[in-house]
Amino acid sequence: MWARAEADPIKIFEASDDAAGLDLASATKNVKASVKQSLDFAKNSVPPPRELAKELEFPDKPDTDYNSRAPPANAEAITKATVDPAKLEECNKYIGELQALAKAGTISIADAVNLAVLEEMVRDPTTTIHAEDLQAGSSYNIPKLTQQTFGKLRAADEIIDEGHFIGKALGEGMNGYRPIVELMNTNFGIYGMAEISSAGNTYATTGGQFEMPMFIVGAGGTAPNQALGAEHSQPFHAYVMGIPGLKIGTAASPDAAYGISKSMIRDNGPCFLFLPVKMMKETKGFADVGKCMPINKCARGQLRQPCVSEWRDALSPFAGVDPRAELDASARVRKCT
């Protein structure tokens, strides 16, 4: 109690010289009247309809066709005006090399996501990216060539503080940008749980006034046989599956990683893609260049969408399934429909 009394800023101010001559009693009375007015308004307001909660869960419906989503007006002109022509040419050349690998069936999961990121950043000048060791390509080259092409404002090489740069991305998303957050290993997102939760809740808590585009991607969480030791092997999907408004997916093939990444970048709400850490570079295959993939169904065919409990079992590091067989090219939204 003594600590609270000694640290009360109002009491301290009232006892200071700055408060001398001020009519604090009248000010206090006015503030209390304003607070009471606000409380009375809240108590007398009609409760919102129950169905509003469902309407405000996602800005985009789970079955959205992202291939039909156009870039911002004058996007190409803005990109040409804000990106050095020589660097843009170099980036487009590298994109062409990755596209050739995708068409030949020899692109890795990591390079497929890098291709999706570069294509979307060239296509849409509001797209940004945040990652640790970004300039060097991070752990799996997902943000490779982004800062070299688009500069430090759109491609930020971040300090080791996930809460810090996920928070920066959250602010960007609320202000008309499409941030990408690359986490290296998804478990590092534990240090940004509050920010991830805020991203998921923003659309609903603002009554739909703020969309919250954000694409979070990283390796880990799709084991078995994907462990890298205790610090890197927590099933982080289990941490975030209870966050309302957050779309969560997983991909274990280059095609799925590429197509789902493009869709999640274009989504107007927060999305989280888990990738298999030990398959990032060794698993290679085709990718359907230029195509966004649905994020509400398994990409292996017309399979029913699983419930959260089934999905958790499939993703668990202790599940007795082969990730290549069970999770190949799949992505699902957070809930059953």
mmCIF file of N, CA and C in Angstrom, residues 109 222-226 250-253 256 276 279 283 298-301 303 313-315 319-332:
data_model
loop_
_atom_site.group_PDB
_atom_site.id
_atom_site.type_symbol
_atom_site.label_atom_id
_atom_site.label_comp_id
_atom_site.label_asym_id
_atom_site.label_seq_id
_atom_site.Cartn_x
_atom_site.Cartn_y
_atom_site.Cartn_z
ATOM 1 N N ILE A 109 11.024 -25.466 -51.161
ATOM 2 C CA ILE A 109 9.963 -24.781 -50.418
ATOM 3 C C ILE A 109 10.392 -23.355 -50.069
ATOM 4 N N THR A 222 5.442 -28.410 -37.958
ATOM 5 C CA THR A 222 4.773 -29.417 -38.780
ATOM 6 C C THR A 222 5.504 -30.761 -38.703
ATOM 7 N N ALA A 223 6.033 -31.082 -37.523
ATOM 8 C CA ALA A 223 6.739 -32.333 -37.280
ATOM 9 C C ALA A 223 5.742 -33.504 -37.318
ATOM 10 N N PRO A 224 6.115 -34.794 -37.316
ATOM 11 C CA PRO A 224 7.302 -35.325 -36.649
ATOM 12 C C PRO A 224 8.576 -35.215 -37.492
ATOM 13 N N ASN A 225 9.653 -35.601 -36.825
ATOM 14 C CA ASN A 225 10.971 -35.579 -37.436
ATOM 15 C C ASN A 225 11.338 -34.193 -37.949
ATOM 16 N N GLN A 226 10.806 -33.166 -37.313
ATOM 17 C CA GLN A 226 11.114 -31.798 -37.713
ATOM 18 C C GLN A 226 11.682 -31.003 -36.538
ATOM 19 N N THR A 250 -0.634 -24.546 -43.202
ATOM 20 C CA THR A 250 0.662 -25.209 -43.275
ATOM 21 C C THR A 250 0.859 -25.727 -44.685
ATOM 22 N N ALA A 251 2.111 -25.797 -45.112
ATOM 23 C CA ALA A 251 2.427 -26.265 -46.456
ATOM 24 C C ALA A 251 3.690 -27.106 -46.398
ATOM 25 N N ALA A 252 3.694 -28.233 -47.081
ATOM 26 C CA ALA A 252 4.857 -29.118 -47.078
ATOM 27 C C ALA A 252 5.280 -29.466 -48.495
ATOM 28 N N SER A 253 4.959 -28.616 -49.449
ATOM 29 C CA SER A 253 5.438 -28.766 -50.828
ATOM 30 C C SER A 253 5.689 -27.375 -51.386
ATOM 31 N N ALA A 256 2.374 -25.650 -52.717
ATOM 32 C CA ALA A 256 1.505 -25.110 -51.670
ATOM 33 C C ALA A 256 2.135 -23.901 -51.001
ATOM 34 N N PRO A 276 7.646 -26.745 -42.852
ATOM 35 C CA PRO A 276 8.414 -27.824 -42.207
ATOM 36 C C PRO A 276 9.908 -27.526 -42.217
ATOM 37 N N MET A 279 12.505 -29.574 -44.178
ATOM 38 C CA MET A 279 12.175 -29.819 -45.587
ATOM 39 C C MET A 279 12.312 -28.549 -46.421
ATOM 40 N N THR A 283 13.275 -30.464 -49.977
ATOM 41 C CA THR A 283 12.065 -30.850 -50.706
ATOM 42 C C THR A 283 11.867 -29.923 -51.892
ATOM 43 N N CYS A 298 -7.673 -28.343 -48.264
ATOM 44 C CA CYS A 298 -6.476 -29.103 -48.583
ATOM 45 C C CYS A 298 -6.231 -29.021 -50.082
ATOM 46 N N ALA A 299 -4.987 -28.844 -50.469
ATOM 47 C CA ALA A 299 -4.660 -28.696 -51.878
ATOM 48 C C ALA A 299 -4.502 -30.030 -52.593
ATOM 49 N N ARG A 300 -4.678 -31.144 -51.891
ATOM 50 C CA ARG A 300 -4.513 -32.444 -52.516
ATOM 51 C C ARG A 300 -5.802 -32.949 -53.134
ATOM 52 N N GLY A 301 -6.853 -32.191 -53.032
ATOM 53 C CA GLY A 301 -8.109 -32.659 -53.622
ATOM 54 C C GLY A 301 -9.293 -32.187 -52.816
ATOM 55 N N LEU A 303 -11.018 -32.716 -50.205
ATOM 56 C CA LEU A 303 -11.113 -33.344 -48.888
ATOM 57 C C LEU A 303 -11.891 -32.417 -47.972
ATOM 58 N N ASP A 313 -3.747 -32.587 -34.138
ATOM 59 C CA ASP A 313 -3.119 -33.899 -34.136
ATOM 60 C C ASP A 313 -2.158 -34.041 -35.312
ATOM 61 N N ALA A 314 -2.569 -33.530 -36.467
ATOM 62 C CA ALA A 314 -1.740 -33.671 -37.654
ATOM 63 C C ALA A 314 -0.460 -32.851 -37.552
ATOM 64 N N LEU A 315 -0.522 -31.715 -36.863
ATOM 65 C CA LEU A 315 0.631 -30.833 -36.768
ATOM 66 C C LEU A 315 1.549 -31.166 -35.603
ATOM 67 N N ALA A 319 2.812 -36.573 -33.233
ATOM 68 C CA ALA A 319 1.846 -37.368 -33.993
ATOM 69 C C ALA A 319 2.564 -38.420 -34.824
ATOM 70 N N GLY A 320 1.960 -39.566 -34.953
ATOM 71 C CA GLY A 320 2.580 -40.661 -35.689
ATOM 72 C C GLY A 320 2.245 -40.632 -37.159
ATOM 73 N N VAL A 321 2.505 -39.501 -37.821
ATOM 74 C CA VAL A 321 2.206 -39.383 -39.244
ATOM 75 C C VAL A 321 3.431 -38.879 -39.981
ATOM 76 N N ASP A 322 3.484 -39.177 -41.254
ATOM 77 C CA ASP A 322 4.531 -38.679 -42.120
ATOM 78 C C ASP A 322 4.094 -37.320 -42.636
ATOM 79 N N PRO A 323 4.829 -36.241 -42.365
ATOM 80 C CA PRO A 323 4.372 -34.923 -42.797
ATOM 81 C C PRO A 323 4.240 -34.809 -44.309
ATOM 82 N N ARG A 324 5.041 -35.558 -45.037
ATOM 83 C CA ARG A 324 4.938 -35.502 -46.492
ATOM 84 C C ARG A 324 3.608 -36.067 -46.964
ATOM 85 N N ALA A 325 3.125 -37.097 -46.257
ATOM 86 C CA ALA A 325 1.871 -37.724 -46.662
ATOM 87 C C ALA A 325 0.664 -37.002 -46.092
ATOM 88 N N GLU A 326 0.766 -36.587 -44.847
ATOM 89 C CA GLU A 326 -0.400 -36.034 -44.162
ATOM 90 C C GLU A 326 -0.618 -34.558 -44.449
ATOM 91 N N LEU A 327 0.502 -33.812 -44.610
ATOM 92 C CA LEU A 327 0.376 -32.365 -44.666
ATOM 93 C C LEU A 327 0.747 -31.782 -46.016
ATOM 94 N N ASP A 328 1.068 -32.629 -46.993
ATOM 95 C CA ASP A 328 1.545 -32.143 -48.270
ATOM 96 C C ASP A 328 0.557 -31.169 -48.887
ATOM 97 N N ALA A 329 1.024 -29.965 -49.152
ATOM 98 C CA ALA A 329 0.263 -28.940 -49.880
ATOM 99 C C ALA A 329 -1.067 -28.607 -49.224
ATOM 100 N N SER A 330 -1.097 -28.529 -47.913
ATOM 101 C CA SER A 330 -2.377 -28.257 -47.258
ATOM 102 C C SER A 330 -2.354 -26.933 -46.524
ATOM 103 N N ALA A 331 -3.527 -26.318 -46.452
ATOM 104 C CA ALA A 331 -3.718 -25.106 -45.656
ATOM 105 C C ALA A 331 -5.162 -25.042 -45.242
ATOM 106 N N ARG A 332 -5.409 -24.653 -44.003
ATOM 107 C CA ARG A 332 -6.779 -24.650 -43.506
ATOM 108 C C ARG A 332 -7.010 -23.422 -42.644
#
